[in-house]
C-alpha atoms as a PDB file:
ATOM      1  CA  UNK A   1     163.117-214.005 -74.416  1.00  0.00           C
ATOM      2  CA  UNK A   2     160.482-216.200 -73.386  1.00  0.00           C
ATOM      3  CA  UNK A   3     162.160-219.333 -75.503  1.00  0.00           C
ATOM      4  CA  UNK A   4     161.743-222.953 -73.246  1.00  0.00           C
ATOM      5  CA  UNK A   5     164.375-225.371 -74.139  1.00  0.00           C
ATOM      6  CA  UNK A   6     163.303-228.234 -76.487  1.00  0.00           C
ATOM      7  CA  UNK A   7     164.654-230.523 -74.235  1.00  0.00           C
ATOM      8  CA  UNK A   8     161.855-230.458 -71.864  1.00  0.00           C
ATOM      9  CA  UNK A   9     159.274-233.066 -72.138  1.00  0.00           C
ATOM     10  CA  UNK A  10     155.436-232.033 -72.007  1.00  0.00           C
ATOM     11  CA  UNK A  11     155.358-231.593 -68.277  1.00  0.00           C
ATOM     12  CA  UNK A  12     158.356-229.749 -67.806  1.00  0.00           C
ATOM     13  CA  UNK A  13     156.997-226.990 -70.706  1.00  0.00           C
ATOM     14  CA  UNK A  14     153.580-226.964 -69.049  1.00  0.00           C
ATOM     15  CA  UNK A  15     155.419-225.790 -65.715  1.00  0.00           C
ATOM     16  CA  UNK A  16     157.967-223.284 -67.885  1.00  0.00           C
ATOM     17  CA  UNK A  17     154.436-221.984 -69.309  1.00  0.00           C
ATOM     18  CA  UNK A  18     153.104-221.499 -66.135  1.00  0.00           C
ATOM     19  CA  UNK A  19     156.445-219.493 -64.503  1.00  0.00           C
ATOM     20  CA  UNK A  20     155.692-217.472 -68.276  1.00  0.00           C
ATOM     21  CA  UNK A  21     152.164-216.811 -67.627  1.00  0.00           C
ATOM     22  CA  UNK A  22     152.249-215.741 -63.989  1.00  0.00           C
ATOM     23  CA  UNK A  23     155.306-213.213 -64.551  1.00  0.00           C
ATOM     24  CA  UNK A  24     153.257-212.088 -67.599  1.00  0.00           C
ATOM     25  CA  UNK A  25     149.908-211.360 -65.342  1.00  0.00           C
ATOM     26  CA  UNK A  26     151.929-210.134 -62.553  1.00  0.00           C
ATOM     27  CA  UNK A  27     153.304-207.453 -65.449  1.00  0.00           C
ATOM     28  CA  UNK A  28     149.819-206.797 -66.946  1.00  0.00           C
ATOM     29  CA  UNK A  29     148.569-205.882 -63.340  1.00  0.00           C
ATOM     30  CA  UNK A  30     151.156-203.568 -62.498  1.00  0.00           C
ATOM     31  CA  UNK A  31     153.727-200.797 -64.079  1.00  0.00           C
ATOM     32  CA  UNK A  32     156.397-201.644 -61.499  1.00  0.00           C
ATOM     33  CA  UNK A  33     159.115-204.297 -62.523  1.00  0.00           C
ATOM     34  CA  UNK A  34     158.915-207.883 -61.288  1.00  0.00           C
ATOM     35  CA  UNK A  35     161.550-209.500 -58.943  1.00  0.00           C
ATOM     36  CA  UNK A  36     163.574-212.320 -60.241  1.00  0.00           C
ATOM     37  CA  UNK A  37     162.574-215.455 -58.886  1.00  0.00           C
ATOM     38  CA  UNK A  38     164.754-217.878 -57.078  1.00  0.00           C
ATOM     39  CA  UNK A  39     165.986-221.385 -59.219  1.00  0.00           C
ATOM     40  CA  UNK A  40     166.370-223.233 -55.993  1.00  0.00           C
ATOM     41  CA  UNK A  41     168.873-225.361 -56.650  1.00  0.00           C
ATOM     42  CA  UNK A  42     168.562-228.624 -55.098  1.00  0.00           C
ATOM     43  CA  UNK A  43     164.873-228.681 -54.086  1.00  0.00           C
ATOM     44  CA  UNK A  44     163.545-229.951 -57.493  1.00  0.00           C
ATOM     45  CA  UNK A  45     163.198-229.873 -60.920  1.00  0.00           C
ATOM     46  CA  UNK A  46     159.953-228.643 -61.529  1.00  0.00           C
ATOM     47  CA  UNK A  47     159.834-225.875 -59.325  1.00  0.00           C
ATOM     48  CA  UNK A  48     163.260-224.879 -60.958  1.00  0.00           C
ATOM     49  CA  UNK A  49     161.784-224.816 -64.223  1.00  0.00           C
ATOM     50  CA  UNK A  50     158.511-222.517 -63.168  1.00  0.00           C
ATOM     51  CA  UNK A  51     161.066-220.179 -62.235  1.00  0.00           C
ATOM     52  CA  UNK A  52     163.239-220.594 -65.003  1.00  0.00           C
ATOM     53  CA  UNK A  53     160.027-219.748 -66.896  1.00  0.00           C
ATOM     54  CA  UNK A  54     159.262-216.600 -64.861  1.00  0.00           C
ATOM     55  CA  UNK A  55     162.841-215.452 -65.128  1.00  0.00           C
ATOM     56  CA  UNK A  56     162.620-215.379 -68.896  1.00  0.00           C
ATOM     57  CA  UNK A  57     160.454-213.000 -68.479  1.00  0.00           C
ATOM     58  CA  UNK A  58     161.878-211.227 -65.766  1.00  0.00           C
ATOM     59  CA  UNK A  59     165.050-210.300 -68.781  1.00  0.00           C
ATOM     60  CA  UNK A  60     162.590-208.851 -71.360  1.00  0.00           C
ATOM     61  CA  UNK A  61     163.737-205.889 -72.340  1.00  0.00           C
ATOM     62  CA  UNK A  62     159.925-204.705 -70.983  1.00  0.00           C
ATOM     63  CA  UNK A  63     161.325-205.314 -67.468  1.00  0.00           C
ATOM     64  CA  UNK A  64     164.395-204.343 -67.866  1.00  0.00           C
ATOM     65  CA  UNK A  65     163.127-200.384 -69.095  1.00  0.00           C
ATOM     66  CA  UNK A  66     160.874-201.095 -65.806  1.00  0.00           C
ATOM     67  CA  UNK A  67     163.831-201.101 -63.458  1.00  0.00           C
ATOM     68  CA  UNK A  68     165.657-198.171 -65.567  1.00  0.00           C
ATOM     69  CA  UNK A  69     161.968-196.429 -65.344  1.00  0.00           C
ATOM     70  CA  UNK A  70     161.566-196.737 -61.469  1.00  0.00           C
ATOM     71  CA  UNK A  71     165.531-196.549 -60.212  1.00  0.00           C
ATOM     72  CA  UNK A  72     165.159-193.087 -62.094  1.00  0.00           C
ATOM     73  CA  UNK A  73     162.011-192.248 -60.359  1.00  0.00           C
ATOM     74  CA  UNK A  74     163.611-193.391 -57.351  1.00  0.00           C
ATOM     75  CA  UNK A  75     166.181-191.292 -58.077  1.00  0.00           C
ATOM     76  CA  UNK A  76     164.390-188.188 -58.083  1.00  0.00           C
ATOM     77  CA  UNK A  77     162.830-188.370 -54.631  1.00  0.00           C
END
């Protein structure tokens, strides 16, 4: 889920890793799912592909049973 696009050249994947890493630590530091993450269209490339990198994580299917997990907790209360 995680895939960049080979298209990228070497800064572009350094940014996509970065968007990868930080959804990944913001996961590893928490049970609760992570929010997507805004592609905002228009302002720039690079800041568009950070978040295309965090949003790749933000599908997993890890996140996804996150936000089944909690809406069903939520549910409860």
């Amino acid at each position: 889920m995680t895939e960049k696009n080979e298209t990228l050249d070497r800064e572009q994947k350094a940014k996509w890793d970065a968007g990868v890493a930080a959804a990944k630590q913001a996961m590893a530091e928490s049970d609760r799912p992570i929010m997507l993450m805004d592609e905002m269209s228009g302002v720039g490339l690079e800041p568009d592909i950070e978040a295309m990198g965090w949003n790749s994580v933000w599908a997993s299917e890890e996140n996804s049973a996150r936000w089944t997990a909690s809406s069903q907790n939520t549910d409860k209360v």
